[in-house]
Each structure stands twice: as C-alpha cells, then as structure tokens.
CSV table of C-alpha atoms in Angstrom, one decimal:
chain,number,residue,atom,x,y,z
A,21,MET,CA,-26.0,20.6,-25.0
A,22,THR,CA,-23.9,18.4,-27.4
A,23,LYS,CA,-25.4,14.9,-27.9
A,24,LYS,CA,-23.4,12.0,-26.6
A,25,TYR,CA,-23.3,9.4,-29.3
A,26,SER,CA,-23.6,5.7,-28.6
A,27,ILE,CA,-22.7,2.7,-30.9
A,28,ASN,CA,-26.5,2.5,-31.7
A,29,ASP,CA,-26.5,6.1,-32.8
A,30,ILE,CA,-23.6,5.6,-35.1
A,31,ALA,CA,-25.1,2.4,-36.5
A,32,ASN,CA,-28.5,4.1,-37.1
A,33,GLU,CA,-27.0,7.1,-38.8
A,34,LEU,CA,-25.0,4.9,-41.2
A,35,ASN,CA,-27.8,2.4,-41.6
A,36,ILE,CA,-25.7,-0.5,-40.6
A,37,SER,CA,-25.7,-2.9,-37.6
A,38,LYS,CA,-24.2,-2.0,-34.3
A,39,THR,CA,-22.3,-5.3,-34.4
A,40,THR,CA,-20.5,-4.1,-37.6
A,41,VAL,CA,-19.7,-0.8,-35.8
A,42,SER,CA,-18.4,-2.7,-32.8
A,43,PHE,CA,-16.2,-5.0,-35.0
A,44,ILE,CA,-14.7,-1.9,-36.7
A,45,LEU,CA,-14.0,-0.1,-33.4
A,46,ASN,CA,-12.4,-3.1,-31.9
A,47,GLY,CA,-10.0,-3.6,-34.8
A,48,ARG,CA,-11.7,-6.7,-36.2
A,49,ALA,CA,-12.8,-5.3,-39.6
A,50,LYS,CA,-10.3,-7.3,-41.6
A,51,GLU,CA,-11.1,-10.5,-39.7
A,52,LYS,CA,-14.8,-10.0,-40.4
A,53,ARG,CA,-14.2,-9.0,-44.0
A,54,ILE,CA,-15.7,-5.6,-43.7
A,55,GLY,CA,-15.0,-3.3,-46.7
A,56,GLU,CA,-12.4,-0.5,-46.4
A,57,GLU,CA,-14.9,2.1,-47.6
A,58,LEU,CA,-17.4,1.2,-44.8
A,59,VAL,CA,-14.5,1.2,-42.3
A,60,ALA,CA,-13.5,4.7,-43.4
A,61,ARG,CA,-17.1,6.0,-43.2
A,62,VAL,CA,-17.5,4.6,-39.6
A,63,LEU,CA,-14.2,6.0,-38.4
A,64,LYS,CA,-14.9,9.4,-40.0
A,65,LEU,CA,-18.3,9.7,-38.2
A,66,VAL,CA,-16.7,8.5,-34.9
A,67,LYS,CA,-14.2,11.3,-35.2
A,68,GLU,CA,-16.8,13.9,-36.2
A,69,VAL,CA,-19.1,13.1,-33.2
A,70,ASN,CA,-16.2,12.6,-30.8
A,71,TYR,CA,-17.5,9.2,-29.8
A,72,ARG,CA,-16.1,7.8,-26.6
A,73,PRO,CA,-16.8,4.1,-25.7
A,74,ASN,CA,-18.3,3.3,-22.3
A,75,PRO,CA,-15.5,1.4,-20.5
A,76,MET,CA,-17.9,-0.4,-18.2
A,77,ALA,CA,-20.1,-1.6,-21.1
A,78,LYS,CA,-16.9,-2.7,-22.9
A,79,GLY,CA,-15.8,-4.5,-19.8
A,80,LEU,CA,-19.1,-6.4,-19.7
A,81,ARG,CA,-18.7,-7.4,-23.3
A,82,THR,CA,-15.0,-8.4,-23.2
A,83,GLY,CA,-14.8,-9.5,-19.6
A,84,LYS,CA,-11.9,-7.1,-19.2
A,85,SER,CA,-11.9,-3.5,-18.1
A,86,ASN,CA,-8.2,-2.9,-18.0
A,87,THR,CA,-8.5,-1.4,-14.5
A,88,ILE,CA,-6.9,-2.4,-11.3
A,89,GLY,CA,-8.2,-1.7,-7.8
A,90,LEU,CA,-5.7,-0.5,-5.3
A,91,MET,CA,-6.8,-0.4,-1.6
A,92,VAL,CA,-4.5,1.1,1.0
A,93,GLU,CA,-4.8,2.2,4.6
A,94,ASP,CA,-4.3,5.9,3.8
A,95,ILE,CA,-3.3,7.2,0.4
A,96,SER,CA,-1.9,10.4,2.0
A,97,ASN,CA,0.7,8.4,3.9
A,98,PRO,CA,4.1,8.8,2.1
A,99,PHE,CA,4.7,5.0,2.1
A,100,PHE,CA,1.4,4.2,0.4
A,101,ALA,CA,1.4,7.3,-1.8
A,102,ASN,CA,4.9,6.6,-3.2
A,103,ILE,CA,4.0,2.9,-3.9
A,104,ALA,CA,0.7,3.9,-5.5
A,105,ARG,CA,2.5,6.2,-7.9
A,106,LEU,CA,5.1,3.6,-8.9
A,107,ILE,CA,2.4,1.0,-9.4
A,108,GLU,CA,0.3,3.4,-11.4
A,109,ASP,CA,3.2,4.2,-13.8
A,110,ARG,CA,4.0,0.5,-14.4
A,111,ALA,CA,0.3,-0.4,-14.9
A,112,TYR,CA,-0.1,2.4,-17.4
A,113,GLU,CA,2.8,1.1,-19.4
A,114,LYS,CA,0.9,-2.2,-19.7
A,115,GLY,CA,-2.4,-0.6,-20.7
A,116,TYR,CA,-4.0,-0.6,-17.3
A,117,ARG,CA,-5.6,2.2,-15.3
A,118,LEU,CA,-5.5,2.4,-11.5
A,119,LEU,CA,-8.4,3.1,-9.2
A,120,TYR,CA,-7.3,3.6,-5.6
A,121,CYS,CA,-8.9,4.4,-2.3
A,122,SER,CA,-8.2,4.6,1.5
A,123,THR,CA,-9.7,2.0,3.8
A,124,ASP,CA,-8.7,3.8,7.0
A,125,ASN,CA,-8.1,0.2,8.3
A,126,LYS,CA,-11.9,-0.1,8.7
A,127,THR,CA,-13.5,-3.4,7.9
A,128,ASP,CA,-16.9,-2.1,6.9
A,129,LYS,CA,-15.5,0.6,4.7
A,130,THR,CA,-13.2,-1.9,3.1
A,131,ARG,CA,-16.2,-4.2,2.3
A,132,GLU,CA,-18.1,-1.3,0.7
A,133,LEU,CA,-15.1,-0.3,-1.4
A,134,ILE,CA,-14.6,-3.9,-2.5
A,135,GLY,CA,-18.2,-3.9,-3.7
A,136,MET,CA,-17.6,-0.6,-5.5
A,137,PHE,CA,-14.6,-2.0,-7.3
A,138,ARG,CA,-16.4,-5.1,-8.3
A,139,ASP,CA,-19.3,-3.0,-9.7
A,140,LYS,CA,-16.7,-1.3,-11.8
A,141,HIS,CA,-15.4,-4.7,-13.0
A,142,VAL,CA,-11.8,-4.2,-12.1
A,143,ASP,CA,-9.5,-7.0,-13.4
A,144,GLY,CA,-7.6,-7.5,-10.2
A,145,PHE,CA,-7.0,-6.2,-6.7
A,146,ILE,CA,-3.9,-4.9,-4.9
A,147,MET,CA,-4.5,-4.3,-1.2
A,148,ALA,CA,-3.0,-3.6,2.2
A,149,PRO,CA,-5.9,-5.4,4.0
A,150,PRO,CA,-7.4,-4.5,7.4
A,151,LYS,CA,-8.5,-7.3,9.7
A,152,ASP,CA,-11.7,-9.4,9.4
A,153,ILE,CA,-12.1,-9.3,5.6
A,154,GLU,CA,-11.0,-12.9,5.0
A,155,ASP,CA,-14.4,-14.0,3.7
A,156,ASP,CA,-14.6,-11.0,1.3
A,157,VAL,CA,-11.1,-11.7,-0.1
A,158,GLN,CA,-12.0,-15.4,-0.5
A,159,ASP,CA,-15.1,-14.4,-2.5
A,160,ILE,CA,-12.9,-12.3,-4.8
A,161,ILE,CA,-10.5,-15.2,-5.4
A,162,LYS,CA,-13.4,-17.7,-6.0
A,163,SER,CA,-14.8,-15.3,-8.6
A,164,GLY,CA,-11.5,-15.7,-10.6
A,165,LEU,CA,-10.0,-12.3,-9.8
A,166,PRO,CA,-6.4,-12.2,-8.7
A,167,VAL,CA,-5.5,-10.5,-5.4
A,168,VAL,CA,-2.0,-9.4,-4.4
A,169,MET,CA,-1.4,-8.1,-0.9
A,170,PHE,CA,1.4,-5.9,0.4
A,171,ASP,CA,2.7,-4.4,3.6
A,172,ARG,CA,0.7,-7.0,5.5
A,173,TYR,CA,-1.2,-10.2,4.7
A,174,LEU,CA,-4.0,-12.4,6.0
A,175,PRO,CA,-2.5,-15.7,7.2
A,176,GLN,CA,-5.7,-17.6,6.7
A,177,ILE,CA,-5.9,-16.7,3.0
A,178,ASP,CA,-3.7,-18.3,0.4
A,179,THR,CA,-2.8,-15.4,-2.0
A,180,ASP,CA,0.3,-13.7,-3.3
A,181,TYR,CA,1.9,-11.0,-1.1
A,182,VAL,CA,4.9,-8.7,-0.8
A,183,VAL,CA,6.2,-7.7,2.6
A,184,VAL,CA,9.4,-6.8,4.3
A,185,ASN,CA,11.3,-8.7,7.0
A,186,ASN,CA,9.6,-6.7,9.8
A,187,GLU,CA,10.7,-8.8,12.7
A,188,PHE,CA,14.3,-8.8,11.7
A,189,SER,CA,14.1,-5.0,11.0
A,190,THR,CA,13.1,-4.1,14.5
A,191,TYR,CA,15.4,-6.8,16.0
A,192,ASN,CA,18.3,-5.3,14.1
A,193,ALA,CA,17.4,-1.7,15.2
A,194,THR,CA,17.1,-2.7,18.8
A,195,ARG,CA,20.3,-4.6,18.7
A,196,HIS,CA,22.0,-1.5,17.4
A,197,LEU,CA,20.8,0.5,20.3
A,198,LEU,CA,21.9,-2.2,22.7
A,199,GLN,CA,25.4,-2.2,21.1
A,200,GLN,CA,25.5,1.6,21.5
A,201,GLY,CA,25.2,1.1,25.2
A,202,TYR,CA,21.5,1.7,25.8
A,203,LYS,CA,19.6,-0.7,28.0
A,204,ARG,CA,16.2,0.8,28.9
A,205,ILE,CA,14.8,0.8,25.4
A,206,ALA,CA,11.1,1.3,24.7
A,207,PHE,CA,9.0,0.1,21.7
A,208,ILE,CA,6.2,2.6,20.9
A,209,SER,CA,3.6,1.8,18.2
A,210,PHE,CA,0.0,1.7,17.3
A,211,THR,CA,-2.3,-1.0,18.7
A,212,SER,CA,-2.7,-3.5,16.0
A,213,GLU,CA,-3.2,-7.2,15.3
A,214,GLN,CA,-1.9,-6.9,11.7
A,215,THR,CA,0.9,-9.1,10.7
A,216,GLN,CA,3.5,-6.4,10.1
A,217,MET,CA,2.9,-4.7,13.4
A,218,VAL,CA,2.9,-7.9,15.4
A,219,ASP,CA,6.2,-8.9,13.7
A,220,ARG,CA,7.8,-5.5,14.5
A,221,MET,CA,6.9,-5.8,18.1
A,222,ASN,CA,8.2,-9.4,18.2
A,223,GLY,CA,11.6,-8.3,16.7
A,224,TYR,CA,12.0,-5.7,19.5
A,225,LYS,CA,11.0,-8.2,22.2
A,226,LEU,CA,13.4,-10.9,20.9
A,227,ALA,CA,16.4,-8.5,21.0
A,228,MET,CA,15.6,-7.3,24.5
A,229,LYS,CA,15.1,-10.9,25.7
A,230,GLU,CA,18.4,-12.0,24.2
A,231,ALA,CA,20.1,-9.1,26.0
A,232,LYS,CA,18.3,-10.0,29.2
A,233,GLN,CA,16.8,-6.5,29.4
A,234,LYS,CA,13.3,-5.5,30.4
A,235,ALA,CA,10.9,-4.7,27.6
A,236,PHE,CA,9.0,-1.4,27.7
A,237,VAL,CA,6.0,-1.5,25.3
A,238,LYS,CA,3.5,1.3,24.7
A,239,GLU,CA,0.7,0.9,22.2
A,240,VAL,CA,-1.5,3.8,21.2
A,241,ASP,CA,-4.8,3.7,19.3
A,242,PHE,CA,-4.5,5.1,15.8
A,243,ASN,CA,-6.2,8.4,15.2
A,244,ARG,CA,-6.1,11.0,12.4
A,245,ASN,CA,-6.3,13.6,15.2
A,246,GLU,CA,-2.6,14.0,16.1
A,247,ASN,CA,-3.5,15.4,19.5
A,248,LEU,CA,-5.1,12.0,20.5
A,249,ILE,CA,-1.7,10.4,19.8
A,250,VAL,CA,0.5,13.0,21.4
A,251,GLU,CA,-1.4,13.1,24.7
A,252,PRO,CA,-0.9,9.4,25.7
A,253,LEU,CA,2.7,9.5,24.4
A,254,ASN,CA,3.3,12.6,26.6
A,255,ALA,CA,1.8,10.9,29.6
A,256,TYR,CA,3.9,7.7,29.0
A,257,LEU,CA,7.2,9.4,28.6
A,258,LYS,CA,6.6,11.6,31.7
A,259,LYS,CA,6.0,8.4,33.7
A,260,HIS,CA,9.0,6.6,32.3
A,261,GLN,CA,11.7,9.3,32.5
A,262,ALA,CA,14.4,6.7,32.9
A,263,LEU,CA,14.1,5.5,29.3
A,264,GLU,CA,17.3,5.8,27.4
A,265,ALA,CA,16.1,5.0,23.9
A,266,ILE,CA,12.9,4.5,21.8
A,267,VAL,CA,12.1,2.4,18.7
A,268,PHE,CA,9.0,3.8,17.0
A,269,GLY,CA,6.9,1.2,15.1
A,270,THR,CA,5.7,3.5,12.3
A,271,ASP,CA,6.7,6.8,10.7
A,272,HIS,CA,3.5,8.5,11.8
A,273,ILE,CA,3.9,7.6,15.5
A,274,GLY,CA,7.6,8.5,15.1
A,275,THR,CA,6.8,12.0,14.0
A,276,CYS,CA,4.3,12.4,16.8
A,277,GLY,CA,7.0,11.1,19.2
A,278,LEU,CA,9.5,13.6,18.1
A,279,LYS,CA,7.0,16.4,18.8
A,280,VAL,CA,6.4,15.0,22.3
A,281,LEU,CA,10.2,14.8,23.0
A,282,LYS,CA,10.6,18.4,22.0
A,283,ASP,CA,7.7,19.5,24.1
A,284,LEU,CA,9.2,17.7,27.1
A,285,GLY,CA,12.5,19.4,26.5
A,286,LEU,CA,14.3,16.1,25.9
A,287,SER,CA,17.5,16.3,23.8
A,288,ILE,CA,18.1,13.6,21.1
A,289,PRO,CA,20.3,11.6,21.6
A,290,ASN,CA,21.7,13.0,24.9
A,291,ASP,CA,18.5,12.4,26.9
A,292,VAL,CA,16.9,9.7,24.7
A,293,ALA,CA,18.1,8.0,21.5
A,294,VAL,CA,15.5,7.4,18.7
A,295,ILE,CA,15.0,5.0,15.7
A,296,SER,CA,11.8,5.0,13.7
A,297,PHE,CA,10.4,2.5,11.2
A,298,ASP,CA,10.1,4.0,7.7
A,299,ASP,CA,12.5,6.6,6.4
A,300,TYR,CA,11.3,9.9,5.0
A,301,ASP,CA,12.5,13.5,4.6
A,302,VAL,CA,11.1,14.5,8.0
A,303,PHE,CA,13.7,12.2,9.6
A,304,LYS,CA,16.5,13.2,7.4
A,305,LEU,CA,15.9,16.9,7.9
A,306,HIS,CA,15.2,16.7,11.6
A,307,THR,CA,17.8,18.2,14.0
A,308,PRO,CA,19.5,15.9,14.7
A,309,PRO,CA,18.8,13.6,11.8
A,310,VAL,CA,16.9,10.5,12.9
A,311,SER,CA,18.0,6.9,12.4
A,312,ALA,CA,15.3,5.0,10.5
A,313,ILE,CA,14.4,1.7,9.0
A,314,ALA,CA,13.9,2.2,5.2
A,315,GLN,CA,11.6,0.0,3.3
A,316,PRO,CA,12.6,-0.7,-0.4
A,317,ILE,CA,9.7,1.3,-1.9
A,318,GLU,CA,10.6,0.7,-5.6
A,319,ALA,CA,11.2,-3.0,-5.1
A,320,ILE,CA,7.9,-3.4,-3.2
A,321,ALA,CA,6.0,-1.6,-6.0
A,322,GLU,CA,7.7,-3.5,-8.8
A,323,SER,CA,7.2,-6.9,-7.1
A,324,VAL,CA,3.5,-6.2,-6.4
A,325,ILE,CA,2.6,-5.0,-10.0
A,326,SER,CA,4.7,-7.7,-11.6
A,327,LEU,CA,2.9,-10.4,-9.6
A,328,LEU,CA,-0.5,-9.0,-10.6
A,329,LEU,CA,0.3,-8.5,-14.2
A,330,LYS,CA,1.6,-12.1,-14.5
A,331,LYS,CA,-1.7,-13.3,-13.0
A,332,LEU,CA,-3.7,-11.2,-15.4
A,333,GLU,CA,-1.7,-12.4,-18.4
A,334,GLN,CA,-2.0,-16.0,-17.5
A,335,LYS,CA,-5.5,-15.8,-16.0
A,336,ASN,CA,-6.6,-19.4,-16.7
A,337,SER,CA,-3.3,-21.1,-15.8
A,338,GLU,CA,-2.6,-22.7,-12.4
A,339,GLN,CA,0.1,-20.7,-10.7
A,340,PRO,CA,1.6,-21.2,-7.3
A,341,MET,CA,1.1,-18.3,-4.8
A,342,GLN,CA,4.3,-16.3,-4.3
A,343,LYS,CA,5.2,-15.0,-0.9
A,344,ILE,CA,7.9,-12.3,-1.4
A,345,ILE,CA,9.8,-11.0,1.7
A,346,LEU,CA,12.2,-8.1,1.0
A,347,SER,CA,15.0,-6.7,3.1
A,348,THR,CA,15.0,-3.2,4.7
A,349,THR,CA,17.9,-0.9,5.4
A,350,LEU,CA,18.8,0.6,8.8
A,351,ASN,CA,20.0,4.1,8.0
A,352,LEU,CA,22.0,5.2,11.0
A,353,ARG,CA,22.2,8.9,11.9
A,354,GLU,CA,22.9,11.1,14.9
A,355,SER,CA,19.7,10.2,16.8
A,356,SER,CA,21.1,6.8,17.8
A,357,ALA,CA,24.7,7.9,18.5
A,358,GLN,CA,26.6,6.0,21.2
A,359,LEU,CA,25.5,6.5,24.8
A,360,LYS,CA,27.8,8.8,26.6
A,361,GLU,CA,29.0,7.7,30.0
A,362,ALA,CA,27.5,9.7,32.8
C-alpha cells in the first residue's frame, strides 16, 4: 500500500521544520524569506509523493474550511435539488465546497446533522429548518457562524432568510379560481406549523373569506410512502364530491392528488379544476397541463448564497439581518379553465 505522506513526513525527509513546509505550501515563502532552492525542493517532493493536505487539520489551523453546510428537507425533491445545484455552482466559483443533507423535517435528525457539520468545521450554514431547533440555531449564531434560511424561517430567531410571498401566492391562485366561476374550492396540503405552509393556508382562507365562500381544508401527514398520502386524499374527495376546484399546497401532494383524481375517474377541469404550488415538468406534461405557482428558483439560490458569502467575507463586521421576500408566478394552464355552466 502506498504511504500517505503528512507535513511531518515531508519535513523529516528534507530535514527541515514542518513550519517551513507549511509556510511554503500556504504561499508564504516569500513573506518568510525562504530561499527559492528550498521552495523548489519542497514542491518537488510534494509532487513526487502526491501529498494532499488534510482539509480538517487546515481548517483548525486557519479557522476556515472553505465548506458550507446545506440542510434541506429532502434533497430528492426537485425544488431543493435545483436550488442546491445552483448554490453549489456559485459557491464553487468563490472557492467553497458544499456539504448537503436531508433532515426529513425531523428535529432530532437535524440536531445530529448540525453536530456533524460543526465537527467538520463548516464556515456557515444554509438551511430550510424544521420546527423546534431554535436553541440549536441560536448556538450556531453565538459561535460566530453565519446562518441563512430559505423556504421557511424561525420567527423567534433573528437571522437572514429568503422566502417567497406564500400568502399572496395562494390568495392569488384562489382568487383566479373564484373569478373563473368556481365557488366550492378546497385547499389540500400537508399538516405543518412551518411558516411557509401556514402562510399558504392563510392566503387561501383570506380569498375565500373575501368571496364569502366556505373554506374546505384538508391536511394530510407527510409520508415518504405515497400510498399513505393517497388513501386519505381518496377518502376525502369521495366524501366531498361537490367540490369544484382544488388548490394543492405543495408539488408532492399535488402529484398525489392528480393520481387520486384519475383513480376516481374525475376529469380535469370538467369535474374539478386544479392549481398546485410549485411548477415542474410533471404539471406541464400532464394531460391537461396543470396550472401552478412557480417559485423563482434561480433568484432564491442567488439571494441565499449571496447573503452567506457576504457574511463570510465580512465576518467580523456588524451587518443588519436581511429578510428577502421574492414574488412567485401563477402559470395558468388548462386545469383551471373557466367553469362551464351546467
């Protein structure tokens, strides 16, 4: 097995101090007045033995690892996956590497992952936080590490965040359905106390209240097993056959809802109109194409990484926290076409 060389090994082989080797490898030879001949000998040996520095050890010495921890609900979700890729590309351009993970919206798992990232000495955190981790986030901030949240935030914690205008988005979508002639409109989403989900429900309720129409709300517990989402949706829609339209609170429950509507033999939009939050290919390619609320993925990613990079570059300066709220776009398609008179 090929020996893995350390700075100590290189120093011993050349009969010099490891401090001298470290200065040379960190580009400080000229500053420390180290001779060109010695620099050449060190770099030659480093190349010959294929020396690779230990990033964790370097981070301990310099106080900087050039890594960023990204924590999302589910990295396989297109929303989080697309944002992660855009953040990764931008971070790489600035010399940072991205470590990312899925929290599954579980508090205990999130705490463990925060500990793992701190053990790896990440320089900052980007997170879509689950509930009940306020104390953990506060500890991160007190330690001097920047935290930027996105998609949702923790109201009790003063930190930077990037979100969309969730309440107006569902209000606008519901108003569109009302203007199309629909009255019995349901809001179907996952059970959640997170800010973005509460805001989405409030937007729907406000539009229905203004129109003096009864609100129909169905919340389903999130589960990776699609059948455990489909079953309660199926039962609800069978019970409420008079519904004329549905606003789905997320893309995941929206795709499950489309499956249920198909299984029940309901035609879109003739039997029931549909709008979903988040706009992906599955909605564009569906027959008929589904109206959807599109989040500005690129703008979210750019805002998030820009905020964090600014914090990292001006680490010791007092900066006001920034709360960025971006607009969504309601992409109208055949699924929310005007209600036909009976």
